[in-house]
PDB file of C-alpha atoms in Angstrom:
ATOM      1  CA  MET A 253     -47.802-168.365 197.730  1.00  0.00           C
ATOM      2  CA  SER A 254     -51.423-170.027 196.664  1.00  0.00           C
ATOM      3  CA  ARG A 255     -53.043-166.990 198.587  1.00  0.00           C
ATOM      4  CA  GLU A 256     -51.926-163.553 199.765  1.00  0.00           C
ATOM      5  CA  PHE A 257     -50.590-163.663 204.214  1.00  0.00           C
ATOM      6  CA  VAL A 258     -53.687-161.708 205.888  1.00  0.00           C
ATOM      7  CA  VAL A 259     -53.309-160.446 208.981  1.00  0.00           C
ATOM      8  CA  THR A 260     -56.311-160.902 211.763  1.00  0.00           C
ATOM      9  CA  GLN A 261     -56.589-159.627 215.336  1.00  0.00           C
ATOM     10  CA  ASP A 262     -54.613-162.771 216.594  1.00  0.00           C
ATOM     11  CA  SER A 263     -52.793-164.649 213.488  1.00  0.00           C
ATOM     12  CA  ILE A 264     -51.565-164.788 210.056  1.00  0.00           C
ATOM     13  CA  ILE A 265     -53.411-166.910 207.442  1.00  0.00           C
ATOM     14  CA  GLY A 266     -52.100-167.660 204.223  1.00  0.00           C
ATOM     15  CA  GLY A 267     -52.116-170.373 201.638  1.00  0.00           C
ATOM     16  CA  ILE A 268     -49.618-172.643 200.249  1.00  0.00           C
ATOM     17  CA  GLY A 269     -50.078-175.762 196.917  1.00  0.00           C
ATOM     18  CA  GLU A 270     -49.242-179.096 197.848  1.00  0.00           C
ATOM     19  CA  SER A 271     -45.909-179.047 195.319  1.00  0.00           C
ATOM     20  CA  GLU A 272     -45.140-176.962 196.719  1.00  0.00           C
ATOM     21  CA  ARG A 273     -45.547-177.807 200.833  1.00  0.00           C
ATOM     22  CA  ARG A 274     -43.732-181.337 200.075  1.00  0.00           C
ATOM     23  CA  LEU A 275     -41.058-179.248 198.093  1.00  0.00           C
ATOM     24  CA  PHE A 276     -40.202-176.986 201.728  1.00  0.00           C
ATOM     25  CA  GLN A 277     -41.025-180.143 203.785  1.00  0.00           C
ATOM     26  CA  GLY A 278     -37.658-182.110 202.463  1.00  0.00           C
ATOM     27  CA  ILE A 279     -35.862-179.215 202.000  1.00  0.00           C
ATOM     28  CA  PHE A 280     -36.252-178.091 205.812  1.00  0.00           C
ATOM     29  CA  SER A 281     -35.256-182.224 206.356  1.00  0.00           C
ATOM     30  CA  SER A 282     -32.660-182.183 204.477  1.00  0.00           C
ATOM     31  CA  VAL A 283     -31.251-179.178 206.169  1.00  0.00           C
ATOM     32  CA  ILE A 284     -31.893-180.810 209.701  1.00  0.00           C
ATOM     33  CA  GLU A 285     -29.846-183.310 208.201  1.00  0.00           C
ATOM     34  CA  ILE A 286     -27.060-181.129 208.061  1.00  0.00           C
ATOM     35  CA  LEU A 287     -27.492-179.868 211.406  1.00  0.00           C
ATOM     36  CA  GLU A 288     -27.803-182.855 213.464  1.00  0.00           C
ATOM     37  CA  PRO A 289     -24.312-184.145 214.514  1.00  0.00           C
ATOM     38  CA  VAL A 290     -23.790-187.804 213.406  1.00  0.00           C
ATOM     39  CA  ASP A 291     -22.629-188.802 216.919  1.00  0.00           C
ATOM     40  CA  GLU A 292     -25.528-187.233 219.355  1.00  0.00           C
ATOM     41  CA  ALA A 293     -26.195-190.769 219.911  1.00  0.00           C
ATOM     42  CA  THR A 294     -23.201-191.243 221.416  1.00  0.00           C
ATOM     43  CA  ALA A 295     -22.903-188.054 223.380  1.00  0.00           C
ATOM     44  CA  ASP A 296     -21.651-187.993 226.881  1.00  0.00           C
ATOM     45  CA  PRO A 297     -24.888-187.654 229.015  1.00  0.00           C
ATOM     46  CA  LEU A 298     -23.413-184.858 231.169  1.00  0.00           C
ATOM     47  CA  GLU A 299     -21.994-182.306 228.321  1.00  0.00           C
ATOM     48  CA  ALA A 300     -25.644-182.711 226.552  1.00  0.00           C
ATOM     49  CA  LEU A 301     -26.910-181.906 230.051  1.00  0.00           C
ATOM     50  CA  VAL A 302     -24.670-178.750 230.811  1.00  0.00           C
ATOM     51  CA  GLY A 303     -24.612-177.847 226.642  1.00  0.00           C
ATOM     52  CA  TRP A 304     -21.534-177.967 226.776  1.00  0.00           C
ATOM     53  CA  ASP A 305     -18.819-180.275 224.081  1.00  0.00           C
ATOM     54  CA  GLN A 306     -14.832-179.829 224.814  1.00  0.00           C
ATOM     55  CA  GLU A 307     -14.343-181.918 221.203  1.00  0.00           C
ATOM     56  CA  ILE A 308     -16.270-179.468 219.663  1.00  0.00           C
ATOM     57  CA  SER A 309     -14.923-177.802 216.433  1.00  0.00           C
ATOM     58  CA  ALA A 310     -15.649-175.759 213.797  1.00  0.00           C
ATOM     59  CA  PRO A 311     -17.637-176.730 210.862  1.00  0.00           C
ATOM     60  CA  GLU A 312     -15.927-177.971 207.591  1.00  0.00           C
ATOM     61  CA  ASP A 313     -19.213-177.649 205.549  1.00  0.00           C
ATOM     62  CA  PRO A 314     -19.484-174.244 204.133  1.00  0.00           C
ATOM     63  CA  ALA A 315     -22.976-174.042 204.465  1.00  0.00           C
ATOM     64  CA  LEU A 316     -22.986-175.728 208.118  1.00  0.00           C
ATOM     65  CA  ARG A 317     -20.958-172.468 208.695  1.00  0.00           C
ATOM     66  CA  ARG A 318     -22.973-170.393 207.479  1.00  0.00           C
ATOM     67  CA  LEU A 319     -25.842-171.826 209.816  1.00  0.00           C
ATOM     68  CA  LEU A 320     -23.375-171.398 212.540  1.00  0.00           C
ATOM     69  CA  PRO A 321     -21.548-168.424 212.311  1.00  0.00           C
ATOM     70  CA  ASP A 322     -18.544-167.941 214.566  1.00  0.00           C
ATOM     71  CA  GLY A 323     -19.757-166.369 217.671  1.00  0.00           C
ATOM     72  CA  VAL A 324     -16.700-163.753 217.445  1.00  0.00           C
ATOM     73  CA  ALA A 325     -14.952-162.508 214.794  1.00  0.00           C
ATOM     74  CA  GLU A 326     -11.217-162.278 214.511  1.00  0.00           C
ATOM     75  CA  ASN A 327     -10.099-164.489 217.381  1.00  0.00           C
ATOM     76  CA  PRO A 328     -10.194-168.125 216.556  1.00  0.00           C
ATOM     77  CA  GLU A 329      -9.953-168.672 220.758  1.00  0.00           C
ATOM     78  CA  GLU A 330     -12.631-167.514 221.847  1.00  0.00           C
ATOM     79  CA  ALA A 331     -15.341-168.386 218.831  1.00  0.00           C
ATOM     80  CA  LEU A 332     -14.183-171.749 219.158  1.00  0.00           C
ATOM     81  CA  GLU A 333     -14.742-171.480 223.205  1.00  0.00           C
ATOM     82  CA  LEU A 334     -18.541-169.783 222.976  1.00  0.00           C
ATOM     83  CA  ARG A 335     -18.833-173.216 220.038  1.00  0.00           C
ATOM     84  CA  ARG A 336     -18.073-175.386 222.595  1.00  0.00           C
ATOM     85  CA  LEU A 337     -20.980-173.317 225.141  1.00  0.00           C
ATOM     86  CA  THR A 338     -23.133-172.508 222.291  1.00  0.00           C
ATOM     87  CA  GLU A 339     -23.835-174.545 219.720  1.00  0.00           C
ATOM     88  CA  ARG A 340     -25.817-177.547 220.899  1.00  0.00           C
ATOM     89  CA  SER A 341     -28.557-175.927 221.983  1.00  0.00           C
ATOM     90  CA  VAL A 342     -27.321-173.663 218.968  1.00  0.00           C
ATOM     91  CA  ARG A 343     -28.609-176.594 216.351  1.00  0.00           C
ATOM     92  CA  GLN A 344     -31.268-178.100 218.578  1.00  0.00           C
ATOM     93  CA  SER A 345     -33.456-174.822 218.135  1.00  0.00           C
ATOM     94  CA  LYS A 346     -32.680-174.625 215.000  1.00  0.00           C
ATOM     95  CA  VAL A 347     -33.862-178.422 214.346  1.00  0.00           C
ATOM     96  CA  GLY A 348     -36.889-177.713 215.932  1.00  0.00           C
ATOM     97  CA  ALA A 349     -38.160-175.125 214.155  1.00  0.00           C
ATOM     98  CA  LEU A 350     -37.554-176.373 210.689  1.00  0.00           C
ATOM     99  CA  ARG A 351     -39.497-179.839 212.143  1.00  0.00           C
ATOM    100  CA  ALA A 352     -42.335-177.433 214.120  1.00  0.00           C
ATOM    101  CA  ALA A 353     -41.875-175.298 210.383  1.00  0.00           C
ATOM    102  CA  SER A 354     -42.202-179.126 208.541  1.00  0.00           C
ATOM    103  CA  LEU A 355     -45.865-180.142 210.368  1.00  0.00           C
ATOM    104  CA  MET A 356     -46.993-176.492 210.133  1.00  0.00           C
ATOM    105  CA  PHE A 357     -47.119-177.509 205.820  1.00  0.00           C
ATOM    106  CA  ASP A 358     -48.983-180.511 206.650  1.00  0.00           C
ATOM    107  CA  SER A 359     -52.007-178.160 205.897  1.00  0.00           C
ATOM    108  CA  GLU A 360     -53.245-176.325 202.914  1.00  0.00           C
ATOM    109  CA  GLU A 361     -54.093-173.033 204.679  1.00  0.00           C
ATOM    110  CA  LEU A 362     -51.274-171.704 207.460  1.00  0.00           C
ATOM    111  CA  ARG A 363     -53.027-170.390 210.234  1.00  0.00           C
ATOM    112  CA  LEU A 364     -50.321-168.938 212.482  1.00  0.00           C
ATOM    113  CA  SER A 365     -50.139-167.612 215.440  1.00  0.00           C
ATOM    114  CA  LEU A 366     -46.840-165.204 215.577  1.00  0.00           C
ATOM    115  CA  ALA A 367     -44.959-167.807 217.970  1.00  0.00           C
ATOM    116  CA  GLN A 368     -45.691-169.987 215.158  1.00  0.00           C
ATOM    117  CA  ALA A 369     -45.289-167.223 212.094  1.00  0.00           C
ATOM    118  CA  GLU A 370     -41.825-166.561 214.073  1.00  0.00           C
ATOM    119  CA  LEU A 371     -40.706-170.456 213.730  1.00  0.00           C
ATOM    120  CA  LEU A 372     -41.755-169.849 210.117  1.00  0.00           C
ATOM    121  CA  ALA A 373     -39.554-167.121 209.215  1.00  0.00           C
ATOM    122  CA  ARG A 374     -37.118-169.025 210.961  1.00  0.00           C
ATOM    123  CA  ALA A 375     -37.071-172.023 209.040  1.00  0.00           C
ATOM    124  CA  LEU A 376     -37.057-170.080 205.942  1.00  0.00           C
ATOM    125  CA  ASN A 377     -34.646-168.088 206.632  1.00  0.00           C
ATOM    126  CA  ASP A 378     -31.945-171.442 207.384  1.00  0.00           C
ATOM    127  CA  VAL A 379     -33.225-172.491 204.426  1.00  0.00           C
ATOM    128  CA  ARG A 380     -32.051-169.879 201.784  1.00  0.00           C
ATOM    129  CA  LEU A 381     -28.472-169.676 204.181  1.00  0.00           C
ATOM    130  CA  VAL A 382     -28.177-173.528 203.235  1.00  0.00           C
ATOM    131  CA  LEU A 383     -29.430-172.362 199.242  1.00  0.00           C
ATOM    132  CA  ALA A 384     -26.807-169.402 199.317  1.00  0.00           C
ATOM    133  CA  GLU A 385     -24.410-171.397 200.084  1.00  0.00           C
ATOM    134  CA  ARG A 386     -24.468-173.642 197.953  1.00  0.00           C
ATOM    135  CA  LEU A 387     -24.968-171.689 195.254  1.00  0.00           C
ATOM    136  CA  ASN A 388     -22.238-169.077 195.976  1.00  0.00           C
ATOM    137  CA  LEU A 389     -24.390-166.384 196.752  1.00  0.00           C
ATOM    138  CA  HIS A 390     -21.677-164.346 199.258  1.00  0.00           C
ATOM    139  CA  SER A 391     -23.044-160.864 198.361  1.00  0.00           C
ATOM    140  CA  ALA A 392     -26.583-158.846 197.828  1.00  0.00           C
ATOM    141  CA  GLU A 393     -25.545-157.977 194.098  1.00  0.00           C
ATOM    142  CA  ALA A 394     -25.141-161.903 193.810  1.00  0.00           C
ATOM    143  CA  VAL A 395     -28.518-162.263 194.889  1.00  0.00           C
ATOM    144  CA  GLU A 396     -30.017-159.482 192.847  1.00  0.00           C
ATOM    145  CA  LEU A 397     -28.084-160.845 189.670  1.00  0.00           C
ATOM    146  CA  LEU A 398     -29.668-164.609 190.728  1.00  0.00           C
ATOM    147  CA  THR A 399     -32.666-162.635 190.898  1.00  0.00           C
ATOM    148  CA  GLU A 400     -32.368-161.096 187.413  1.00  0.00           C
ATOM    149  CA  GLN A 401     -31.051-163.809 185.337  1.00  0.00           C
ATOM    150  CA  LEU A 402     -34.027-165.924 186.472  1.00  0.00           C
ATOM    151  CA  VAL A 403     -36.756-163.843 185.485  1.00  0.00           C
ATOM    152  CA  GLU A 404     -34.479-163.202 181.754  1.00  0.00           C
ATOM    153  CA  PRO A 405     -36.520-165.777 179.742  1.00  0.00           C
ATOM    154  CA  ALA A 406     -34.428-169.055 178.657  1.00  0.00           C
ATOM    155  CA  GLU A 407     -32.733-169.135 175.824  1.00  0.00           C
ATOM    156  CA  ALA A 408     -31.164-172.605 175.336  1.00  0.00           C
ATOM    157  CA  GLY A 409     -28.263-172.860 172.948  1.00  0.00           C
ATOM    158  CA  GLU A 410     -28.822-176.355 171.092  1.00  0.00           C
ATOM    159  CA  ALA A 411     -24.561-175.985 170.948  1.00  0.00           C
ATOM    160  CA  ASP A 412     -24.331-176.953 174.525  1.00  0.00           C
ATOM    161  CA  SER A 413     -23.206-180.187 175.840  1.00  0.00           C
ATOM    162  CA  GLU A 414     -25.712-182.899 177.535  1.00  0.00           C
ATOM    163  CA  THR A 415     -23.684-182.726 180.698  1.00  0.00           C
ATOM    164  CA  ASN A 416     -23.462-178.583 180.862  1.00  0.00           C
ATOM    165  CA  SER A 417     -27.999-178.626 180.111  1.00  0.00           C
ATOM    166  CA  GLU A 418     -27.854-180.598 183.397  1.00  0.00           C
ATOM    167  CA  ALA A 419     -25.373-178.705 185.450  1.00  0.00           C
ATOM    168  CA  GLU A 420     -27.247-175.550 184.591  1.00  0.00           C
ATOM    169  CA  SER A 421     -30.805-177.574 185.285  1.00  0.00           C
ATOM    170  CA  GLU A 422     -29.929-178.349 188.920  1.00  0.00           C
ATOM    171  CA  GLU A 423     -28.605-174.419 189.346  1.00  0.00           C
ATOM    172  CA  ASP A 424     -32.222-173.310 187.493  1.00  0.00           C
ATOM    173  CA  VAL A 425     -33.851-175.094 189.996  1.00  0.00           C
ATOM    174  CA  LEU A 426     -31.797-174.141 193.417  1.00  0.00           C
ATOM    175  CA  GLY A 427     -31.822-170.715 192.093  1.00  0.00           C
ATOM    176  CA  VAL A 428     -35.988-171.106 191.548  1.00  0.00           C
ATOM    177  CA  ILE A 429     -36.204-172.081 194.638  1.00  0.00           C
ATOM    178  CA  PHE A 430     -34.448-169.847 196.342  1.00  0.00           C
ATOM    179  CA  ARG A 431     -36.241-166.772 195.015  1.00  0.00           C
ATOM    180  CA  PHE A 432     -39.583-168.945 196.342  1.00  0.00           C
ATOM    181  CA  ALA A 433     -37.982-169.189 199.696  1.00  0.00           C
ATOM    182  CA  SER A 434     -36.689-165.753 199.932  1.00  0.00           C
ATOM    183  CA  ALA A 435     -40.091-164.276 198.950  1.00  0.00           C
ATOM    184  CA  LEU A 436     -42.456-166.200 201.835  1.00  0.00           C
ATOM    185  CA  HIS A 437     -39.544-165.395 204.168  1.00  0.00           C
ATOM    186  CA  GLY A 438     -40.091-160.995 202.750  1.00  0.00           C
ATOM    187  CA  ALA A 439     -44.087-161.771 203.249  1.00  0.00           C
ATOM    188  CA  LEU A 440     -44.172-163.723 206.260  1.00  0.00           C
ATOM    189  CA  VAL A 441     -42.043-160.515 207.863  1.00  0.00           C
ATOM    190  CA  HIS A 442     -44.651-157.762 206.397  1.00  0.00           C
ATOM    191  CA  ALA A 443     -47.418-159.952 207.867  1.00  0.00           C
ATOM    192  CA  MET A 444     -45.555-160.216 211.390  1.00  0.00           C
ATOM    193  CA  LEU A 445     -44.901-156.712 211.349  1.00  0.00           C
ATOM    194  CA  ARG A 446     -48.373-156.209 210.566  1.00  0.00           C
ATOM    195  CA  LEU A 447     -50.179-158.432 212.916  1.00  0.00           C
ATOM    196  CA  ARG A 448     -47.847-157.120 215.935  1.00  0.00           C
ATOM    197  CA  GLN A 449     -48.724-153.384 215.152  1.00  0.00           C
ATOM    198  CA  THR A 450     -52.461-154.772 215.299  1.00  0.00           C
ATOM    199  CA  GLN A 451     -51.737-156.825 219.218  1.00  0.00           C
ATOM    200  CA  GLN A 452     -49.911-153.443 220.516  1.00  0.00           C
ATOM    201  CA  SER A 453     -53.044-151.532 218.861  1.00  0.00           C
ATOM    202  CA  ASP A 454     -55.808-152.756 220.688  1.00  0.00           C
ATOM    203  CA  GLU A 455     -52.872-153.284 223.881  1.00  0.00           C
ATOM    204  CA  HIS A 456     -52.623-149.467 223.823  1.00  0.00           C
ATOM    205  CA  LEU A 457     -56.783-149.017 222.867  1.00  0.00           C
ATOM    206  CA  GLY A 458     -57.619-151.776 225.993  1.00  0.00           C
ATOM    207  CA  SER A 459     -55.358-149.624 227.990  1.00  0.00           C
ATOM    208  CA  SER A 460     -56.839-146.376 227.553  1.00  0.00           C
ATOM    209  CA  GLY A 461     -60.283-147.763 228.178  1.00  0.00           C
ATOM    210  CA  ARG A 462     -59.251-148.788 231.957  1.00  0.00           C
ATOM    211  CA  GLU A 463     -58.154-145.759 232.242  1.00  0.00           C
ATOM    212  CA  ASP A 464     -61.731-143.946 231.408  1.00  0.00           C
ATOM    213  CA  GLU A 465     -62.969-146.313 233.422  1.00  0.00           C
ATOM    214  CA  GLU A 466     -60.978-145.085 236.497  1.00  0.00           C
TER     215      GLU A 466
END
């Protein structure tokens, strides 16, 4: 964030630098590619209309499985049935939020309504899920360890091979992006809570004023 989120009576205002905006727009696009079915253009029109996917199966990509988890635990048949009924709409909803978030990042200043902030928070959370899977982060302890490792100064070892250095560099970059996305998501959620409180307070004052007039 170039500027912290500021909450007004009806919006959340913040700023983010151009390089960060372009980075996240690229990531939003990558997550959209993960979510969009390859055969979407050839889908049966009736199935598309009712949102039913007869041939659907659990995703093989672990990142996609994290975005689209089973809705019923410990019952594969019921989980698959629920997936046939809901997965298409869930994918579309997530893709819609990611595209909306990408458009928000066209501007350096973010001026968000509560509804827009909710879409951006959903998109950022999906980005975090994909990055967490790519980084093998499957617990709060793993996330905390990653954060500690990123905070510690990097100690370059001259004996490291070039291949290892490249692999570590790629993982470090993903780790930094994950941390930034998490911080942005957390700040946004906090701002949303403050905006809700402000709006609820205004509604309470408005209703109290009407009661006094009566």
